Short mmCIF file of C-alpha atoms in Angstrom, two decimals:
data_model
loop_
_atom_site.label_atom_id
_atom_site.label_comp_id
_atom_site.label_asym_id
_atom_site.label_seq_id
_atom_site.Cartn_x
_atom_site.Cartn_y
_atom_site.Cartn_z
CA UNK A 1 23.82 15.47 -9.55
CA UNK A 2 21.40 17.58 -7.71
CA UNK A 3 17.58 16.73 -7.36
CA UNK A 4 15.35 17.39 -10.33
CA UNK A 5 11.95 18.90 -9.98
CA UNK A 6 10.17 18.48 -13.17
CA UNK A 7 7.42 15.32 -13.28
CA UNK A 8 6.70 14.15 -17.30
CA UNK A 9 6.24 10.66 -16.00
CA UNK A 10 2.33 9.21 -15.42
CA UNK A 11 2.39 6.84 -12.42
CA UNK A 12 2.07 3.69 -14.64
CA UNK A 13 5.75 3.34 -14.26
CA UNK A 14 9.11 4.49 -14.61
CA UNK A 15 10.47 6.13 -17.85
CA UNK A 16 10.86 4.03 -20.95
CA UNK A 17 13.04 5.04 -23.83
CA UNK A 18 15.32 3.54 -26.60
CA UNK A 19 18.68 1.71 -25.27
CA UNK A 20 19.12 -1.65 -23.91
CA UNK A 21 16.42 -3.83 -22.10
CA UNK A 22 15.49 -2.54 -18.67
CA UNK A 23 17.32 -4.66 -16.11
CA UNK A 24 14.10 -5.82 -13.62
CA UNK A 25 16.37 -6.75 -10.44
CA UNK A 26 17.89 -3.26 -11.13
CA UNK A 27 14.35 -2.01 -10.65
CA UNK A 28 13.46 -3.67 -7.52
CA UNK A 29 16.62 -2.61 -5.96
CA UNK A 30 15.46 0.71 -6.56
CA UNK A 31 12.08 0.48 -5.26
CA UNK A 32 13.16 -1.38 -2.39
CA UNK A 33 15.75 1.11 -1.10
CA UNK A 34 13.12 3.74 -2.00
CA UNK A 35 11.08 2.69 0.66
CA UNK A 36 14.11 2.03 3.45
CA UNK A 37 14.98 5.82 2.90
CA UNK A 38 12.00 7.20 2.88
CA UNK A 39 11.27 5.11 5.90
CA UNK A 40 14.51 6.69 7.58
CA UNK A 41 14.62 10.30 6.60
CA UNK A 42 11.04 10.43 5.08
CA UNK A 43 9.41 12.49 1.66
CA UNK A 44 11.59 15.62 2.73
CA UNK A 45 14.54 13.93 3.36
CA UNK A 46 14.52 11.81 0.60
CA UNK A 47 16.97 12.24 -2.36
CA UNK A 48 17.77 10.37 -5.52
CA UNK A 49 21.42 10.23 -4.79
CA UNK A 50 20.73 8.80 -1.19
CA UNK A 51 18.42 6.06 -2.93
CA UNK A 52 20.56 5.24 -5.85
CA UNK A 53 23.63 5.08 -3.25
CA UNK A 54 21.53 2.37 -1.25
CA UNK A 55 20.47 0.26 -3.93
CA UNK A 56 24.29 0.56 -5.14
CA UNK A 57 23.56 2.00 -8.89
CA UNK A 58 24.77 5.74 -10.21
CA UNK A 59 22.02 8.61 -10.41
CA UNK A 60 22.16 8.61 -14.10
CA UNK A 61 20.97 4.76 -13.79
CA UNK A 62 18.16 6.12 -11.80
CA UNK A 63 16.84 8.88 -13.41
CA UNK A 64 16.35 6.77 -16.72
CA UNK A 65 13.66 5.38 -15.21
CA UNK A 66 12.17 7.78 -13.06
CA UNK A 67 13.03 11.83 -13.91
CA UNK A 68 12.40 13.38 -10.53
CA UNK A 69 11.67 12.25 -6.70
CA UNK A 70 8.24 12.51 -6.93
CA UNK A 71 8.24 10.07 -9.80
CA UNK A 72 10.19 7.87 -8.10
CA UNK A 73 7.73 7.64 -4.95
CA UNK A 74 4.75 7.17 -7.30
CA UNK A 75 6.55 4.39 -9.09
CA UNK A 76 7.03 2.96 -5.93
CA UNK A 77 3.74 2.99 -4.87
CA UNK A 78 2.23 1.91 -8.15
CA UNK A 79 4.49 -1.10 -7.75
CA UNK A 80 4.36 -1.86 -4.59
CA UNK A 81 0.31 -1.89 -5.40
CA UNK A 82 0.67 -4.38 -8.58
CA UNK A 83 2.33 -7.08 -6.35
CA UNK A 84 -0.62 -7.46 -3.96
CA UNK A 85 -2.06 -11.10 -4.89
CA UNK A 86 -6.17 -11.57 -5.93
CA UNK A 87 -8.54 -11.87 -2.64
CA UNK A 88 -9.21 -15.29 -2.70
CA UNK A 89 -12.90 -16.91 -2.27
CA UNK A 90 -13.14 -18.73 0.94
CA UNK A 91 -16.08 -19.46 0.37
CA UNK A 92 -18.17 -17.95 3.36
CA UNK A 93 -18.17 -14.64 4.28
CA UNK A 94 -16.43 -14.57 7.53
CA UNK A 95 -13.34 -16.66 5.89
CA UNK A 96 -13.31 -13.96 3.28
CA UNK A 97 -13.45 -10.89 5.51
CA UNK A 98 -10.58 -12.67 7.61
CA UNK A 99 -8.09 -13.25 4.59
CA UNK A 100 -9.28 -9.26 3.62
CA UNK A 101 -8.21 -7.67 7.38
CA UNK A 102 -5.06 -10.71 7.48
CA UNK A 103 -4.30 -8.99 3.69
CA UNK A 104 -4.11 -5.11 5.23
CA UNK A 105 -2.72 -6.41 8.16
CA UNK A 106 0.52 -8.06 6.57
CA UNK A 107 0.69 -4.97 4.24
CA UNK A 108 0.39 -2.39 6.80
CA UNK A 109 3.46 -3.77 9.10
CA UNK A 110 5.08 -4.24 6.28
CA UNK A 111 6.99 -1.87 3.40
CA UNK A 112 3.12 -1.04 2.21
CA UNK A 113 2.63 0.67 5.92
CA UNK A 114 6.01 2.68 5.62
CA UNK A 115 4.84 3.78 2.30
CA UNK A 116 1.73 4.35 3.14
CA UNK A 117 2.68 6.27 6.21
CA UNK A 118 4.62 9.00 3.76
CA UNK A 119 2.02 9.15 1.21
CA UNK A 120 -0.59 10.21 3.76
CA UNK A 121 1.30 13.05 5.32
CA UNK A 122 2.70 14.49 2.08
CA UNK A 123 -0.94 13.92 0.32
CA UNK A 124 -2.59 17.05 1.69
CA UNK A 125 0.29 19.28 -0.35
CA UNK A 126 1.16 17.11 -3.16
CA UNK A 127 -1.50 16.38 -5.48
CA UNK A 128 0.28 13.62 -7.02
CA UNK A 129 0.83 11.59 -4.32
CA UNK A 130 -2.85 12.35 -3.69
CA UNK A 131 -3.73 10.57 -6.80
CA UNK A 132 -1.17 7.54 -6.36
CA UNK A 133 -2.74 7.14 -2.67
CA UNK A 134 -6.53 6.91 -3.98
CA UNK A 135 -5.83 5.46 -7.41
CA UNK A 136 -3.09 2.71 -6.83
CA UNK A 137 -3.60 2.08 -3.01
CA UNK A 138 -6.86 3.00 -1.77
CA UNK A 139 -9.39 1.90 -4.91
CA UNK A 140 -7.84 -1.74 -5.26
CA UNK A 141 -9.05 -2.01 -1.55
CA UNK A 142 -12.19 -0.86 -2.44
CA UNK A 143 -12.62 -3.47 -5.40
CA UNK A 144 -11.71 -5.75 -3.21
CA UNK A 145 -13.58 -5.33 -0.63
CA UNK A 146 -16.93 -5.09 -3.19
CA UNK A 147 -16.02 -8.55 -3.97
CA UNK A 148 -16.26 -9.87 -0.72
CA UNK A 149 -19.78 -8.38 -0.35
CA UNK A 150 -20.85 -9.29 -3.45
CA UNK A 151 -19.99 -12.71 -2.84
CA UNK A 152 -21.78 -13.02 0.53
CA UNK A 153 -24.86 -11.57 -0.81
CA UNK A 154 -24.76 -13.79 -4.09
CA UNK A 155 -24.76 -16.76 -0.87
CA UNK A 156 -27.53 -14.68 0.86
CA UNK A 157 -25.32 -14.25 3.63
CA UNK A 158 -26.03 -10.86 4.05
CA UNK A 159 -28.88 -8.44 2.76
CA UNK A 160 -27.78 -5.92 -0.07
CA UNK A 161 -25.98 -3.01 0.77
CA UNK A 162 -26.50 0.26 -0.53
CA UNK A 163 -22.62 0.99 -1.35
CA UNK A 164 -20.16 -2.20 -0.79
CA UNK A 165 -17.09 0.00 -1.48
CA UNK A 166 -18.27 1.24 2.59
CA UNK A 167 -16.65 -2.24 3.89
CA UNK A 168 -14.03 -0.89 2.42
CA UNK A 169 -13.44 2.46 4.03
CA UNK A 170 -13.76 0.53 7.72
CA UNK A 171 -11.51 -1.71 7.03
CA UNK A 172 -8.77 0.97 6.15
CA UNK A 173 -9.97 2.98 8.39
CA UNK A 174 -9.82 0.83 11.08
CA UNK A 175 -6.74 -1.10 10.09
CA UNK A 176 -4.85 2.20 9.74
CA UNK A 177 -6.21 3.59 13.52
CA UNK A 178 -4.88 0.13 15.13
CA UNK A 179 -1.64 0.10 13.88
CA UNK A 180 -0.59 3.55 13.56
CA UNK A 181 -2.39 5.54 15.88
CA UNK A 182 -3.08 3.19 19.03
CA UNK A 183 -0.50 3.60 21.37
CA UNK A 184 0.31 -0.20 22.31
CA UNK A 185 0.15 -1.50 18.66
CA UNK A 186 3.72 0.14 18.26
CA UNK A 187 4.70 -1.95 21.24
CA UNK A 188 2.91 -5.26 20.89
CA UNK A 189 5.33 -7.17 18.30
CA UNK A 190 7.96 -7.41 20.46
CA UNK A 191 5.63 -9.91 22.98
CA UNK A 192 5.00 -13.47 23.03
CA UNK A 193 1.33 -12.44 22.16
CA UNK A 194 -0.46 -11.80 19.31
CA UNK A 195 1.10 -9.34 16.62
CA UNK A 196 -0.68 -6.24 16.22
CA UNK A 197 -2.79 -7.03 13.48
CA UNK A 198 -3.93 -10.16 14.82
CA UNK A 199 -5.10 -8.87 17.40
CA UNK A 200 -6.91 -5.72 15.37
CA UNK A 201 -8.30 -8.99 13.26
CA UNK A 202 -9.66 -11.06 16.28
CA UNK A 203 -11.27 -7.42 17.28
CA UNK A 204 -12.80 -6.00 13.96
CA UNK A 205 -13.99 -9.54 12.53
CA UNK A 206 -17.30 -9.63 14.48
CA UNK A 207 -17.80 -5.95 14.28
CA UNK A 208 -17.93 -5.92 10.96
CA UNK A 209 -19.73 -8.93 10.65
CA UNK A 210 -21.99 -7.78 12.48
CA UNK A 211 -22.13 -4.21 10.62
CA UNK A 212 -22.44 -6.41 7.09
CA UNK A 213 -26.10 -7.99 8.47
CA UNK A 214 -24.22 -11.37 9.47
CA UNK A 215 -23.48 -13.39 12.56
CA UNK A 216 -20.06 -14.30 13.49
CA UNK A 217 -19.92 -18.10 13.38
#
């Protein structure tokens, strides 16, 4: 079965119809091999058949719940998104900024980074993925982040700010230029050091402290 091109399906999830219950561990499989071929071959190299062959179910399985490869990838992402846990309250700023850059770290060596990694390169010609990358991926960052300033200046920790959804942006930012764009962060794992994103954590946390209006403690 060759690759379809149209996209009917929103990016709340894959296609729903009449039939038998959706098998969840089905699913996952899905979504899970979605992101191991894209990480191999990438968005252009991706195909339905190559996915459905990996997570050892037929096309036709597939495209009932997702009609094209673009779905597929936004289904992915939307997913992968859900199953990122609630920031928790550490009660202190720093301890809350820490589990925040620990949170991107984890994600961003992770499946998340992979997915990310496609999304960001395919965004700037594919105004779906464009939506998936700000709406399921990039805004519950940006709540989060909101959170942990609002807490901290509910504390008095820190003066108010202007626009909290900015801690956001440099901790993405920042995040994304350690691990994927400096050179030794690629290299780093494989040491009896630090991983990557500790070490990105042990260098942002009293920047951004700092940034906030705080002291490190």
């Amino acid at each position: 079965m060759g690759e379809r091109t149209e996209s009917n399906q929103t990016a709340a999830g894959p296609t729903r119809g009449r039939g038998r219950p959706r098998d969840a561990e089905r699913d996952r499989a899905l979504l899970e091999a979605t992101v191991q071929v894209l990480q191999e071959s990438g968005y252009g190299g991706l195909t339905t058949a190559a996915v459905a062959k990996r997570a050892g179910v037929s096309t036709a399985t597939l495209y009932r719940r997702w009609r094209s490869k673009e779905d597929l990838v936004v289904g992915t992402a939307v997913r992968w998104a859900s199953d990122l846990g609630p920031q928790p309250d550490t009660g202190g700023l720093e301890g809350d900024l820490a589990a925040l850059l620990r949170d991107k770290a984890e994600t961003l060596e992770g499946p998340g980074g992979r997915l990310l990694h496609v999304l960001i390169g395919e965004s700037a010609h594919n105004e779906a993925l464009a939506r998936v990358l700000d709406t399921a991926i990039i805004q519950p960052v940006r709540d989060r982040a909101a959170t942990v300033v609002d807490r901290a200046v509910a504390r008095g920790d820190i003066p108010p700010l202007a626009d909290a959804h900015v801690l956001a942006d440099l901790v993405v930012g920042s995040m994304v230029s350690r691990l994927f764009l400096t050179p030794d962060a690629a290299h780093r794992s494989g040491t009896d050091g630090p991983s990557s994103g500790e070490a990105a954590i042990r260098e942002l946390l009293p920047f951004l402290l700092r940034s906030l209006g705080a002291q490190p403690g």
